[in-house]
Short mmCIF file of C-alpha atoms and ligand atoms in Angstrom, two decimals:
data_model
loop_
_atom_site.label_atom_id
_atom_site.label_comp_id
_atom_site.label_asym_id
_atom_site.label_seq_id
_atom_site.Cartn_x
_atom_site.Cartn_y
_atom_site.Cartn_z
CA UNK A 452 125.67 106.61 100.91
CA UNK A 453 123.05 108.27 99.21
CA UNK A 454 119.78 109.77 101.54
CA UNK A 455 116.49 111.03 99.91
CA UNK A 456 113.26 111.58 100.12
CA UNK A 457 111.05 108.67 99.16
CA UNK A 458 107.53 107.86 98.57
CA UNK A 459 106.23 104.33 98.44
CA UNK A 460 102.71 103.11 98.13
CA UNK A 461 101.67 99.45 99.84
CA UNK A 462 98.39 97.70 99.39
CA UNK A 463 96.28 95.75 101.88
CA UNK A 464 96.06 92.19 102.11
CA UNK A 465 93.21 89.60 103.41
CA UNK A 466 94.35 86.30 104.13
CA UNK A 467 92.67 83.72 102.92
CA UNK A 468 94.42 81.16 105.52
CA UNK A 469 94.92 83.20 108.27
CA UNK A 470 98.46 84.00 110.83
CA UNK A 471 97.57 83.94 114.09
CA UNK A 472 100.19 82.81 116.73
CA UNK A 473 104.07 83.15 116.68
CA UNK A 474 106.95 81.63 117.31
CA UNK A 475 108.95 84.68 117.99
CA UNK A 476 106.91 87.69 119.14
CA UNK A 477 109.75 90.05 118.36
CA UNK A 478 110.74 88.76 114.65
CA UNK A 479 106.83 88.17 114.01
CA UNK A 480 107.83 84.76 113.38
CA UNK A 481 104.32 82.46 112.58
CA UNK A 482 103.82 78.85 113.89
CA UNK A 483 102.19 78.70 110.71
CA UNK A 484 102.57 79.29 106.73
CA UNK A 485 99.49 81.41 105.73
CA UNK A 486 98.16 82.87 102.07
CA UNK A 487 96.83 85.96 101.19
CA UNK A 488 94.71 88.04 98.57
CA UNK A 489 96.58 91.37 97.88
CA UNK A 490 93.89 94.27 97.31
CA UNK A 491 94.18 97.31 94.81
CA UNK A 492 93.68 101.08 95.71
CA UNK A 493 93.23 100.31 99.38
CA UNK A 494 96.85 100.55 101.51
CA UNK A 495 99.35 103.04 102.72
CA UNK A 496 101.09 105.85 101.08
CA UNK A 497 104.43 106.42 103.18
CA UNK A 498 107.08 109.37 102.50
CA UNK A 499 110.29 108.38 104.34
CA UNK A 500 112.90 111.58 104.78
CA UNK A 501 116.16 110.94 106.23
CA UNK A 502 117.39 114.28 107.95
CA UNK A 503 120.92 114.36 109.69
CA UNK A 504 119.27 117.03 111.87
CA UNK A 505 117.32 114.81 113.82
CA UNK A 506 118.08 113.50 117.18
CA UNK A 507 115.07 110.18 116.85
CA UNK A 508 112.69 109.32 114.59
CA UNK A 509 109.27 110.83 114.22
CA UNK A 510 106.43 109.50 111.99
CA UNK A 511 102.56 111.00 111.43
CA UNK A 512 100.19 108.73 110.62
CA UNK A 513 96.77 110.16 108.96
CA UNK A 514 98.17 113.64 110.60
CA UNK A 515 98.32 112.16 114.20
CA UNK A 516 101.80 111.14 116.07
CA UNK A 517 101.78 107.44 115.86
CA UNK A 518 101.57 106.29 119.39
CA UNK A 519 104.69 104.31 121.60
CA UNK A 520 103.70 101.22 120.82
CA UNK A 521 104.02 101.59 116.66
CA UNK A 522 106.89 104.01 117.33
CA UNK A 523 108.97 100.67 118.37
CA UNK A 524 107.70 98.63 115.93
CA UNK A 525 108.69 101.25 113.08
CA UNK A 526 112.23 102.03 114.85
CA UNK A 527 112.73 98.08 115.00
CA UNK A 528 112.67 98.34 111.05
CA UNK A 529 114.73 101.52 110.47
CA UNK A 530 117.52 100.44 112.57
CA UNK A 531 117.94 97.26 110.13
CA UNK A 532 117.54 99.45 107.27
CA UNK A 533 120.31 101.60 108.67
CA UNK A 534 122.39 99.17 109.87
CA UNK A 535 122.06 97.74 106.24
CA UNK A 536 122.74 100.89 104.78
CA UNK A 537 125.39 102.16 107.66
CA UNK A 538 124.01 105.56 108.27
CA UNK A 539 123.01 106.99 111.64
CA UNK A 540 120.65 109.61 110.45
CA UNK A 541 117.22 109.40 111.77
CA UNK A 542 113.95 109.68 109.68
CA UNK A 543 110.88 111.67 109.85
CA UNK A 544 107.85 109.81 108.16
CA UNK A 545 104.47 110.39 107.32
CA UNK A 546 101.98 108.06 106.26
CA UNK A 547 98.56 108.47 104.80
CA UNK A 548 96.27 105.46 105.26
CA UNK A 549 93.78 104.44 102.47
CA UNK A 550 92.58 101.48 104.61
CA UNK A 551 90.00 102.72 107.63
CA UNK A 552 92.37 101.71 110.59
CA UNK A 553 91.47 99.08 112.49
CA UNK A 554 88.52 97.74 110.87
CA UNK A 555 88.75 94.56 110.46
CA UNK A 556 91.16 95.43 107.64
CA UNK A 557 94.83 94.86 108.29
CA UNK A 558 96.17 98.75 108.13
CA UNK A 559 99.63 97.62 109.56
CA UNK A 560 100.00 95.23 106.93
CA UNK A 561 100.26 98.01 104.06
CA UNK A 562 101.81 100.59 106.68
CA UNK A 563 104.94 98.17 107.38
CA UNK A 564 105.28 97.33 103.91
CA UNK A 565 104.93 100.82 102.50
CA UNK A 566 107.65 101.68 105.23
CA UNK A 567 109.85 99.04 104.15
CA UNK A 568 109.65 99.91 100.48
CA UNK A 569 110.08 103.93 101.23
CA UNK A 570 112.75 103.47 103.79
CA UNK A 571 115.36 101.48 101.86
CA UNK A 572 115.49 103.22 99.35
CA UNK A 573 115.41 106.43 101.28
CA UNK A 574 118.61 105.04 102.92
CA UNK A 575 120.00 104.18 99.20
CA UNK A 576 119.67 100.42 99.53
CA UNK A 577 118.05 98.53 96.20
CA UNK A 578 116.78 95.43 98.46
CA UNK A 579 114.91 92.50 96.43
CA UNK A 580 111.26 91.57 97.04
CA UNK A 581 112.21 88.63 99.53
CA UNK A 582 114.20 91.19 101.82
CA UNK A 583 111.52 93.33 101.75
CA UNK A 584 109.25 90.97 102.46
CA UNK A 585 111.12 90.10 106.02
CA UNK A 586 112.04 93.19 106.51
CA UNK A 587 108.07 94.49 106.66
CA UNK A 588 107.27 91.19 108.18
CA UNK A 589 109.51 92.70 111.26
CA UNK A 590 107.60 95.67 111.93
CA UNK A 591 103.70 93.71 111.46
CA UNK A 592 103.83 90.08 110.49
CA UNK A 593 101.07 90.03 107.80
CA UNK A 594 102.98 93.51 106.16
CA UNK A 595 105.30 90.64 104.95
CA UNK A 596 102.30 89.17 102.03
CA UNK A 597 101.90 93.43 100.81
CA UNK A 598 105.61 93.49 99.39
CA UNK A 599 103.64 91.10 96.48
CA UNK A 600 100.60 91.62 94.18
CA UNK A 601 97.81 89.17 93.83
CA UNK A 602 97.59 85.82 95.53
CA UNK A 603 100.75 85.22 98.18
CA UNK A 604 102.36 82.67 100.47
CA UNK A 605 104.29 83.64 103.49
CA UNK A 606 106.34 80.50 104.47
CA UNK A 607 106.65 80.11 108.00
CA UNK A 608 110.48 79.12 108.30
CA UNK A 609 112.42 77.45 110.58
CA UNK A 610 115.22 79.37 111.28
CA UNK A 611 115.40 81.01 114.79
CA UNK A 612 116.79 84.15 112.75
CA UNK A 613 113.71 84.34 110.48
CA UNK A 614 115.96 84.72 107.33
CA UNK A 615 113.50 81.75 105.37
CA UNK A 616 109.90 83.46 106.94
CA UNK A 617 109.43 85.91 104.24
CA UNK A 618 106.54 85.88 101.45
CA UNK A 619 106.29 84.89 97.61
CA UNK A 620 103.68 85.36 95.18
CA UNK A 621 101.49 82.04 94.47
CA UNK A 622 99.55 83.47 91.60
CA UNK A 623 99.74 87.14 89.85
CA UNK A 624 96.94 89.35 90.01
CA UNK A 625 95.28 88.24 86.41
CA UNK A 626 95.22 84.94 87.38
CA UNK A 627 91.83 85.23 89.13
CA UNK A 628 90.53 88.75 88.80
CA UNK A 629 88.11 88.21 91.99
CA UNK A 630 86.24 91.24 93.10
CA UNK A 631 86.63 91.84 97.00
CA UNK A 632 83.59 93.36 98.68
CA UNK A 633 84.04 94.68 102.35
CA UNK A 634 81.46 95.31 104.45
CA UNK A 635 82.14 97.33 107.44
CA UNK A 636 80.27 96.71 110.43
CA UNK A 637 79.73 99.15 112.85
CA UNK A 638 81.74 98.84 115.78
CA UNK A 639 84.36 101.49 117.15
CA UNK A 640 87.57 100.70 117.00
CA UNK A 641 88.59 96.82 117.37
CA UNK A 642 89.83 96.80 121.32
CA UNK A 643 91.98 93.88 121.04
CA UNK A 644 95.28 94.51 118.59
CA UNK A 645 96.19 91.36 116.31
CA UNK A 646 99.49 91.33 118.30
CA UNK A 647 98.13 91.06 122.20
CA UNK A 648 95.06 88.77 120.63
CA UNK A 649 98.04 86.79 119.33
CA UNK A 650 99.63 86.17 122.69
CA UNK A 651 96.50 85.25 124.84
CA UNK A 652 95.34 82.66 122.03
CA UNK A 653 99.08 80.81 122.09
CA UNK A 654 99.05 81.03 126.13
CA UNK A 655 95.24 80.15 127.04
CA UNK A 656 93.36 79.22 124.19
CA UNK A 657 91.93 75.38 124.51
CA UNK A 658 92.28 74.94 121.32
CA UNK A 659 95.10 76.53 120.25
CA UNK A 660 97.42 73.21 119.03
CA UNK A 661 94.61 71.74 116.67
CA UNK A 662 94.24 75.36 115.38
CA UNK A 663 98.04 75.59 114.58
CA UNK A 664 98.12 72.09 112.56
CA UNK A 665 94.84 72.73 110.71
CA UNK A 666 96.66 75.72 108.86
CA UNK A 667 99.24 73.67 107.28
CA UNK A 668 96.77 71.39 106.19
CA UNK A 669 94.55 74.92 104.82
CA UNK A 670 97.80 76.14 103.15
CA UNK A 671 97.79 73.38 101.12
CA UNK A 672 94.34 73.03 100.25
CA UNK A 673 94.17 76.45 99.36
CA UNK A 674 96.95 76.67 96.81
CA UNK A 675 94.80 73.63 95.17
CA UNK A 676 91.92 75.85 95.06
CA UNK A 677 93.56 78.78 93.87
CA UNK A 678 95.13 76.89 90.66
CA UNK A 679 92.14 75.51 89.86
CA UNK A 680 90.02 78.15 90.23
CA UNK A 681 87.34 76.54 92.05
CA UNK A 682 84.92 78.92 94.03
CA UNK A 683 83.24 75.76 95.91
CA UNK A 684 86.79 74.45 97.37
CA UNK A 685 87.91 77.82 98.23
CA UNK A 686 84.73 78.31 100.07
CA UNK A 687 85.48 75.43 102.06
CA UNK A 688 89.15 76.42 103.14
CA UNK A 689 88.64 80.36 103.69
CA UNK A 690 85.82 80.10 105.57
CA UNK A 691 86.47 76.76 107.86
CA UNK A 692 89.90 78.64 108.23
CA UNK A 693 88.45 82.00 109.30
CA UNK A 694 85.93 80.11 111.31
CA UNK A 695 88.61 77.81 113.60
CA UNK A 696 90.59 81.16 113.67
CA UNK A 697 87.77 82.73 115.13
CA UNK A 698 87.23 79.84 117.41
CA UNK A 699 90.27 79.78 118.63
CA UNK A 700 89.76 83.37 119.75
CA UNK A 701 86.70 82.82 121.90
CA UNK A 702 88.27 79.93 123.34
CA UNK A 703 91.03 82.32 124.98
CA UNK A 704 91.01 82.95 128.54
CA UNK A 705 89.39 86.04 128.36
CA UNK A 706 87.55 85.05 125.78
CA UNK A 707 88.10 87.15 122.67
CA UNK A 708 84.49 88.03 120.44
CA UNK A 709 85.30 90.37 117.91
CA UNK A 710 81.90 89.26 115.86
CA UNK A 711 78.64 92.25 116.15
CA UNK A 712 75.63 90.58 115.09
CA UNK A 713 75.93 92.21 111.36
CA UNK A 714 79.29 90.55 111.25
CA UNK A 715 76.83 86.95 111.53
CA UNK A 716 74.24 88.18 109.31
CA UNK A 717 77.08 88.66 106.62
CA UNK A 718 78.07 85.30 107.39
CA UNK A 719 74.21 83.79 106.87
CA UNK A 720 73.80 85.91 103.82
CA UNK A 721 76.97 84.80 102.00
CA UNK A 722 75.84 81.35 102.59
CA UNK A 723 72.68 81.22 101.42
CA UNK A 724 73.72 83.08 98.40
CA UNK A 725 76.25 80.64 97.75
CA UNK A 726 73.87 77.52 98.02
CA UNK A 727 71.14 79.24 95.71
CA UNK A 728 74.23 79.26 93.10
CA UNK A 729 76.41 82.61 93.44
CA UNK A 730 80.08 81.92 93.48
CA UNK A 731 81.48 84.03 96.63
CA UNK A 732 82.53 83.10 100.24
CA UNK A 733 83.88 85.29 103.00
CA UNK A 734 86.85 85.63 105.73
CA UNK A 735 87.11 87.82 108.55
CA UNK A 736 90.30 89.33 110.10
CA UNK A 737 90.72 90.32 113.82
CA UNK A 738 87.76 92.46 113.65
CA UNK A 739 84.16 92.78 113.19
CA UNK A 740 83.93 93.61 109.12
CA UNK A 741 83.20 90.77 106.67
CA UNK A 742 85.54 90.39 103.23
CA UNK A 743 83.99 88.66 100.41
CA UNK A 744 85.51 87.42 97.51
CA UNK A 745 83.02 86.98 94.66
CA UNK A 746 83.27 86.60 90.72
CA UNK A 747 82.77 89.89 88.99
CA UNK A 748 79.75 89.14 87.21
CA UNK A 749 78.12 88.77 90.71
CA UNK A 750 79.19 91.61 92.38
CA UNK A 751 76.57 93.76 92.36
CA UNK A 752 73.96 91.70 93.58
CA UNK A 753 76.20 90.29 96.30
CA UNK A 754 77.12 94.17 97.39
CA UNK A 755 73.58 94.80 97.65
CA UNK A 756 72.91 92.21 99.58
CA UNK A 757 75.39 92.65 102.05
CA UNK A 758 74.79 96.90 102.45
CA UNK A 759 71.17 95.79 103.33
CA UNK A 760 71.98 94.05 106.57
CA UNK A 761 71.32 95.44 109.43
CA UNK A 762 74.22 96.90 110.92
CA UNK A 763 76.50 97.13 107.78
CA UNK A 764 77.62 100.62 107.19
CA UNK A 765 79.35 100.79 103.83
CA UNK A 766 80.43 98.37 101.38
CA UNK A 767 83.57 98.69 99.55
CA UNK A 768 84.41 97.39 96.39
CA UNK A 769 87.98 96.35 95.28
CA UNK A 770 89.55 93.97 93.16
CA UNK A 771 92.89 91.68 93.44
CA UNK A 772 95.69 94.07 92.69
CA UNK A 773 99.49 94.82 92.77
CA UNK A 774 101.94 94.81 95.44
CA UNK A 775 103.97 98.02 97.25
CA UNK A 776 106.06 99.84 94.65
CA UNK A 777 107.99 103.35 94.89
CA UNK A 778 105.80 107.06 93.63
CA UNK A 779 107.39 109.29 91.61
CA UNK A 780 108.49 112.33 93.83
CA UNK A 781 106.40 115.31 92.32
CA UNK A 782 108.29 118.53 91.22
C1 DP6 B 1898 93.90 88.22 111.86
O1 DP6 B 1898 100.11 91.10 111.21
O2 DP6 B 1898 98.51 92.60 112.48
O3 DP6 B 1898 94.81 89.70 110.22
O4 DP6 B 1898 102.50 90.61 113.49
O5 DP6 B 1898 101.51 91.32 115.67
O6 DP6 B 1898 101.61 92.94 113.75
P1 DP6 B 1898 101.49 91.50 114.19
O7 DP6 B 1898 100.03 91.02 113.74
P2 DP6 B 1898 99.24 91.30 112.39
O8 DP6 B 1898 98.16 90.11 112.46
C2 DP6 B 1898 97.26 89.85 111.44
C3 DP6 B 1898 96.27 88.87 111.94
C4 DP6 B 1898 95.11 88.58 111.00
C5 DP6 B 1898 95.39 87.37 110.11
C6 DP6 B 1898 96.32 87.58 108.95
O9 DP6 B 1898 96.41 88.69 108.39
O10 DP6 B 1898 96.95 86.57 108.54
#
């Protein structure tokens, strides 16, 4: 068995129709299949180090010990990588996020699947996309849609083992080159993680059941969309999707409101643009900051629109992009 140092870099992902309630809380297992948009530039740069010297694992993340609860979630995924590989040498890792954490943008997405990329091969294993794909999808579920570039299905499975809930790409990157605005509300730090959010929508939310079968129904509609390119259809699915996900939230006992009133205005604004004729719609994640996918030609009016509402701090521009691949070691 071979151990090294390894450096992997995972992008972010938005999906388009959204995961949100499991069927196993500790395999991240989804009630539901969901599709994503895979961004470029913004993700997780990871550097995985196996060291016989050390007694656990240790990881930094932006320069700050990452805290208990993301400690299990990463030592969940190196003991199957180790087991895999049949070492017991522990790890120190440190990962650099490119994503502002907890945003509204999944950071754990790209964290898991940068670690999942960096880590087997750190441990010597080759492991092919759809093992990487479960194997992030263990540590965050929606890291599982990062292991693949532009537009991506995670199947939901059936198997109480979660060996068929892992994610394939739907489209490559080129097949719609969409620019994807976010604009970042201003908020503080989301107080309600995807994963305990999760857990009170499955156990209290009233409408948690019609939420559940409406996604199947989404997955398919959005694949149509996709192939066909078609802006108004898309518009339809993302946005009723992100909607009844966002429903389904404030109808939780405690009800969860992760909207600011910027995070409406966005809404209003993307609307109206769209009815006066520009091609874009918008999604939101388990946060307060809007993603917008517009055609290129459009972007710049649509980013100016959105950075003049009251309320939005910055608005970042990306494009569809790749998925997690390995960084050459320097020196
Ligand atoms: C709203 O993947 O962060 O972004 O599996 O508990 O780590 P855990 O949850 P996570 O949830 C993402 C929720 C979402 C929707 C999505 O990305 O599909």
């Amino acid at each position: 068995m071979s151990l090294q140092r390894v450096t992997a870099f995972a992008p972010s992902n938005i999906a388009l129709t959204k995961y949100w309630g499991k069927r196993d809380h500790t395999l991240n297992l989804p009630l539901a299949s969901s599709i994503s948009v895979t961004l470029s530039e913004l993700g997780s740069l990871t550097v995985c180090a196996p060291e016989p010297g050390l007694s656990h694992d240790v990881m930094a993340v932006d320069d700050r010990p990452l805290d208990d609860a993301g400690m299990i979630k990463v030592r969940r995924v190196l003991g199957i990588i180790r087991e895999m590989a049949g070492s017991d040498v522990h790890a120190g890792l440190n990962s650099i996020n490119t994503v502002p954490t907890a945003r509204g943008l999944a950071s754990s997405a790209s964290a898991f699947a940068a670690l999942a990329m960096a880590a087997s091969h750190a441990y010597g294993l080759d492991l092919d996309k759809a093992t990487l794909s479960r194997l992030a999808r263990t540590g965050s579920g929606s890291a599982s849609r990062s292991i693949h570039g532009g537009f991506v299905q995670w199947e939901c499975g059936q198997k109480a083992d979660g060996s068929d809930s892992e994610a394939r790409q739907l489209f490559a990157a080129d097949h719609w080159p969409l620019t994807i605005l976010v604009a970042q509300v201003r908020d503080g730090k989301k107080k309600v993680s995807s994963t305990s959010g999760m857990r009170m929508a499955a156990s209290d939310s009233l409408t948690f059941r019609g939420w559940i079968e409406q996604c199947e129904k989404d997955v398919i509609a959005c694949q149509a969309a996709l192939a066909a390119k078609d802006m108004e259809r898309l518009a339809d699915v993302v946005e009723g999707n992100a909607m009844a996900m966002h429903g389904t939230m404030m109808a939780s006992r405690p009800p969860l409101l992760y909207w600011q009133p910027a995070t409406v205005g966005v809404i209003h604004t993307v609307r109206n643009l769209r009815a006066e004729g520009t091609a874009c719609c918008f999604t939101i994640d388990a946060g307060s900051s809007v993603v917008v996918l517009v055609e290129p030609s459009d972007a710049g009016p649509v980013a100016e629109a959105l950075a003049a509402i009251d309320g939005v701090e910055t608005v970042l521009q990306t494009r569809v992009g790749e998925g997690a691949r390995l960084v050459p070691e320097r020196g």
